[in-house]
């Protein structure tokens, strides 16, 4: 099975199309599409638009994950890490950031704010039962 085709649509002209930064990178970098910088105070959170919409093939999801540099250097991470983008979602990709650091952090236009990992999805068959099987671990 080859790599899935992921289509991106620019919703604004300055939107940066995601790219793998190295040949073995697992994630595509997502960049902020902003008219002006957004300052995240300590403890504050914000939805940062990317100016992009995406089309994933069925059976795949997009996982929005933190960038380690932002987390390490500034305490900024993704609130709902990993955020899930379903294959049937066609709205703007937004990154939900939170500043867990001690200082305000400016999120600037074009700044790489998260990673997007494309992953296969398996949907389980749901079955309601009266009891579950026993295990060594138990509850």
PDB file of C-alpha atoms in Angstrom:
ATOM      1  CA  UNK A   1       0.000   0.000   0.000  1.00  0.00           C
ATOM      2  CA  UNK A   2       1.428   3.368  -0.994  1.00  0.00           C
ATOM      3  CA  UNK A   3       1.295   6.617   0.878  1.00  0.00           C
ATOM      4  CA  UNK A   4      -2.165   8.214   1.027  1.00  0.00           C
ATOM      5  CA  UNK A   5      -2.768  11.331  -1.042  1.00  0.00           C
ATOM      6  CA  UNK A   6      -3.533  14.278   1.230  1.00  0.00           C
ATOM      7  CA  UNK A   7      -5.010  17.339  -0.474  1.00  0.00           C
ATOM      8  CA  UNK A   8      -4.703  20.833   0.972  1.00  0.00           C
ATOM      9  CA  UNK A   9      -6.691  23.914   0.013  1.00  0.00           C
ATOM     10  CA  UNK A  10      -5.439  27.385   0.857  1.00  0.00           C
ATOM     11  CA  UNK A  11      -8.181  29.431   2.520  1.00  0.00           C
ATOM     12  CA  UNK A  12      -5.984  32.525   2.453  1.00  0.00           C
ATOM     13  CA  UNK A  13      -3.066  33.395   0.168  1.00  0.00           C
ATOM     14  CA  UNK A  14      -0.441  33.478   2.921  1.00  0.00           C
ATOM     15  CA  UNK A  15      -1.230  29.950   4.166  1.00  0.00           C
ATOM     16  CA  UNK A  16       1.907  27.785   4.268  1.00  0.00           C
ATOM     17  CA  UNK A  17       1.379  24.343   2.739  1.00  0.00           C
ATOM     18  CA  UNK A  18       2.734  21.777   5.235  1.00  0.00           C
ATOM     19  CA  UNK A  19       5.947  19.973   4.410  1.00  0.00           C
ATOM     20  CA  UNK A  20       8.079  17.220   5.868  1.00  0.00           C
ATOM     21  CA  UNK A  21      11.296  18.933   6.983  1.00  0.00           C
ATOM     22  CA  UNK A  22      13.472  15.819   6.534  1.00  0.00           C
ATOM     23  CA  UNK A  23      13.231  12.576   4.579  1.00  0.00           C
ATOM     24  CA  UNK A  24      12.393  10.571   7.721  1.00  0.00           C
ATOM     25  CA  UNK A  25      10.124  13.108   9.447  1.00  0.00           C
ATOM     26  CA  UNK A  26       6.878  11.640  10.781  1.00  0.00           C
ATOM     27  CA  UNK A  27       5.056  14.961  10.937  1.00  0.00           C
ATOM     28  CA  UNK A  28       4.291  17.825   8.594  1.00  0.00           C
ATOM     29  CA  UNK A  29       4.863  21.256  10.106  1.00  0.00           C
ATOM     30  CA  UNK A  30       1.752  23.421  10.496  1.00  0.00           C
ATOM     31  CA  UNK A  31       2.255  27.187  10.392  1.00  0.00           C
ATOM     32  CA  UNK A  32       0.146  30.010  11.822  1.00  0.00           C
ATOM     33  CA  UNK A  33      -1.860  32.026   9.286  1.00  0.00           C
ATOM     34  CA  UNK A  34      -2.435  35.274  11.153  1.00  0.00           C
ATOM     35  CA  UNK A  35      -2.904  38.933  10.246  1.00  0.00           C
ATOM     36  CA  UNK A  36      -0.844  39.944  13.290  1.00  0.00           C
ATOM     37  CA  UNK A  37       0.972  38.285  16.171  1.00  0.00           C
ATOM     38  CA  UNK A  38      -1.095  36.711  18.944  1.00  0.00           C
ATOM     39  CA  UNK A  39       0.435  36.859  22.414  1.00  0.00           C
ATOM     40  CA  UNK A  40      -0.306  33.933  24.680  1.00  0.00           C
ATOM     41  CA  UNK A  41      -0.062  34.963  28.317  1.00  0.00           C
ATOM     42  CA  UNK A  42       0.909  32.276  30.849  1.00  0.00           C
ATOM     43  CA  UNK A  43      -2.084  29.941  31.205  1.00  0.00           C
ATOM     44  CA  UNK A  44      -3.830  31.376  28.144  1.00  0.00           C
ATOM     45  CA  UNK A  45      -4.990  29.324  25.211  1.00  0.00           C
ATOM     46  CA  UNK A  46      -5.969  30.213  21.655  1.00  0.00           C
ATOM     47  CA  UNK A  47      -7.132  28.595  18.438  1.00  0.00           C
ATOM     48  CA  UNK A  48      -4.489  29.455  15.850  1.00  0.00           C
ATOM     49  CA  UNK A  49      -5.706  29.103  12.281  1.00  0.00           C
ATOM     50  CA  UNK A  50      -3.485  27.646   9.582  1.00  0.00           C
ATOM     51  CA  UNK A  51      -5.428  29.063   6.647  1.00  0.00           C
ATOM     52  CA  UNK A  52      -5.738  25.526   5.270  1.00  0.00           C
ATOM     53  CA  UNK A  53      -8.448  22.941   4.751  1.00  0.00           C
ATOM     54  CA  UNK A  54      -7.552  19.329   4.077  1.00  0.00           C
ATOM     55  CA  UNK A  55      -8.965  16.254   2.371  1.00  0.00           C
ATOM     56  CA  UNK A  56      -7.832  12.927   3.775  1.00  0.00           C
ATOM     57  CA  UNK A  57      -8.783   9.605   2.203  1.00  0.00           C
ATOM     58  CA  UNK A  58     -11.177   7.398   4.153  1.00  0.00           C
ATOM     59  CA  UNK A  59      -9.450   5.210   6.705  1.00  0.00           C
ATOM     60  CA  UNK A  60      -6.982   7.943   7.754  1.00  0.00           C
ATOM     61  CA  UNK A  61      -6.866  10.732  10.315  1.00  0.00           C
ATOM     62  CA  UNK A  62      -4.669  13.745  10.914  1.00  0.00           C
ATOM     63  CA  UNK A  63      -3.118  13.957  14.379  1.00  0.00           C
ATOM     64  CA  UNK A  64      -2.185  17.490  15.486  1.00  0.00           C
ATOM     65  CA  UNK A  65       0.749  17.238  17.863  1.00  0.00           C
ATOM     66  CA  UNK A  66       2.937  19.737  19.734  1.00  0.00           C
ATOM     67  CA  UNK A  67       6.267  20.906  18.385  1.00  0.00           C
ATOM     68  CA  UNK A  68       8.961  19.882  20.847  1.00  0.00           C
ATOM     69  CA  UNK A  69      10.906  23.136  20.420  1.00  0.00           C
ATOM     70  CA  UNK A  70       7.918  25.285  21.444  1.00  0.00           C
ATOM     71  CA  UNK A  71       7.231  23.016  24.408  1.00  0.00           C
ATOM     72  CA  UNK A  72      10.857  22.876  25.572  1.00  0.00           C
ATOM     73  CA  UNK A  73      11.774  26.511  25.029  1.00  0.00           C
ATOM     74  CA  UNK A  74       8.497  28.257  25.906  1.00  0.00           C
ATOM     75  CA  UNK A  75       6.096  25.785  27.547  1.00  0.00           C
ATOM     76  CA  UNK A  76       3.660  26.097  24.620  1.00  0.00           C
ATOM     77  CA  UNK A  77       1.840  22.909  23.689  1.00  0.00           C
ATOM     78  CA  UNK A  78      -1.346  21.657  22.054  1.00  0.00           C
ATOM     79  CA  UNK A  79      -4.247  21.643  24.543  1.00  0.00           C
ATOM     80  CA  UNK A  80      -5.937  18.509  23.187  1.00  0.00           C
ATOM     81  CA  UNK A  81      -2.790  16.672  22.128  1.00  0.00           C
ATOM     82  CA  UNK A  82      -3.089  14.884  19.924  1.00  0.00           C
ATOM     83  CA  UNK A  83      -5.984  16.642  18.253  1.00  0.00           C
ATOM     84  CA  UNK A  84      -7.789  14.512  15.692  1.00  0.00           C
ATOM     85  CA  UNK A  85      -8.849  15.646  12.231  1.00  0.00           C
ATOM     86  CA  UNK A  86     -11.338  13.177  10.770  1.00  0.00           C
ATOM     87  CA  UNK A  87     -11.267  12.216   7.095  1.00  0.00           C
ATOM     88  CA  UNK A  88     -14.657  13.862   6.487  1.00  0.00           C
ATOM     89  CA  UNK A  89     -13.745  17.263   8.030  1.00  0.00           C
ATOM     90  CA  UNK A  90     -13.311  20.052   5.463  1.00  0.00           C
ATOM     91  CA  UNK A  91     -13.074  23.163   7.640  1.00  0.00           C
ATOM     92  CA  UNK A  92      -9.990  25.177   8.500  1.00  0.00           C
ATOM     93  CA  UNK A  93      -7.305  23.338  10.430  1.00  0.00           C
ATOM     94  CA  UNK A  94      -6.810  25.194  13.704  1.00  0.00           C
ATOM     95  CA  UNK A  95      -4.227  24.425  16.354  1.00  0.00           C
ATOM     96  CA  UNK A  96      -5.400  24.760  19.965  1.00  0.00           C
ATOM     97  CA  UNK A  97      -2.366  26.103  21.810  1.00  0.00           C
ATOM     98  CA  UNK A  98      -1.837  26.711  25.523  1.00  0.00           C
ATOM     99  CA  UNK A  99       1.028  28.508  27.216  1.00  0.00           C
ATOM    100  CA  UNK A 100       2.133  26.459  30.230  1.00  0.00           C
ATOM    101  CA  UNK A 101       5.263  28.563  30.619  1.00  0.00           C
ATOM    102  CA  UNK A 102       5.977  31.471  32.953  1.00  0.00           C
ATOM    103  CA  UNK A 103       6.362  34.172  30.262  1.00  0.00           C
ATOM    104  CA  UNK A 104       4.091  35.495  27.478  1.00  0.00           C
ATOM    105  CA  UNK A 105       4.839  33.994  24.061  1.00  0.00           C
ATOM    106  CA  UNK A 106       4.172  35.691  20.729  1.00  0.00           C
ATOM    107  CA  UNK A 107       2.738  33.463  17.998  1.00  0.00           C
ATOM    108  CA  UNK A 108       3.703  35.228  14.781  1.00  0.00           C
ATOM    109  CA  UNK A 109       2.410  34.901  11.207  1.00  0.00           C
ATOM    110  CA  UNK A 110       4.097  31.965   9.467  1.00  0.00           C
ATOM    111  CA  UNK A 111       5.457  30.509  12.728  1.00  0.00           C
ATOM    112  CA  UNK A 112       5.528  26.708  12.851  1.00  0.00           C
ATOM    113  CA  UNK A 113       3.142  25.894  15.699  1.00  0.00           C
ATOM    114  CA  UNK A 114       2.412  22.154  15.506  1.00  0.00           C
ATOM    115  CA  UNK A 115       2.983  18.947  13.607  1.00  0.00           C
ATOM    116  CA  UNK A 116       0.451  16.991  11.581  1.00  0.00           C
ATOM    117  CA  UNK A 117       0.884  13.210  11.499  1.00  0.00           C
ATOM    118  CA  UNK A 118      -1.186  11.213   8.993  1.00  0.00           C
ATOM    119  CA  UNK A 119      -2.219   7.884  10.537  1.00  0.00           C
ATOM    120  CA  UNK A 120      -4.464   4.944   9.648  1.00  0.00           C
ATOM    121  CA  UNK A 121      -7.722   4.528  11.553  1.00  0.00           C
ATOM    122  CA  UNK A 122      -9.406   1.315  12.622  1.00  0.00           C
ATOM    123  CA  UNK A 123     -13.012   1.526  13.766  1.00  0.00           C
ATOM    124  CA  UNK A 124     -13.986  -1.147  16.254  1.00  0.00           C
ATOM    125  CA  UNK A 125     -17.241  -3.084  16.178  1.00  0.00           C
ATOM    126  CA  UNK A 126     -19.200  -2.154  19.297  1.00  0.00           C
ATOM    127  CA  UNK A 127     -20.790  -4.917  21.362  1.00  0.00           C
ATOM    128  CA  UNK A 128     -22.610  -4.402  24.661  1.00  0.00           C
ATOM    129  CA  UNK A 129     -22.242  -7.345  27.092  1.00  0.00           C
ATOM    130  CA  UNK A 130     -23.238  -8.132  30.666  1.00  0.00           C
ATOM    131  CA  UNK A 131     -19.715  -9.186  31.683  1.00  0.00           C
ATOM    132  CA  UNK A 132     -16.163  -8.781  30.437  1.00  0.00           C
ATOM    133  CA  UNK A 133     -13.517 -11.514  30.326  1.00  0.00           C
ATOM    134  CA  UNK A 134     -11.228 -11.851  33.353  1.00  0.00           C
ATOM    135  CA  UNK A 135      -7.523 -10.950  33.189  1.00  0.00           C
ATOM    136  CA  UNK A 136      -4.589 -11.306  35.563  1.00  0.00           C
ATOM    137  CA  UNK A 137      -4.568  -7.548  36.053  1.00  0.00           C
ATOM    138  CA  UNK A 138      -8.317  -7.191  36.505  1.00  0.00           C
ATOM    139  CA  UNK A 139      -9.742  -3.810  37.447  1.00  0.00           C
TER     140      UNK A 139
END
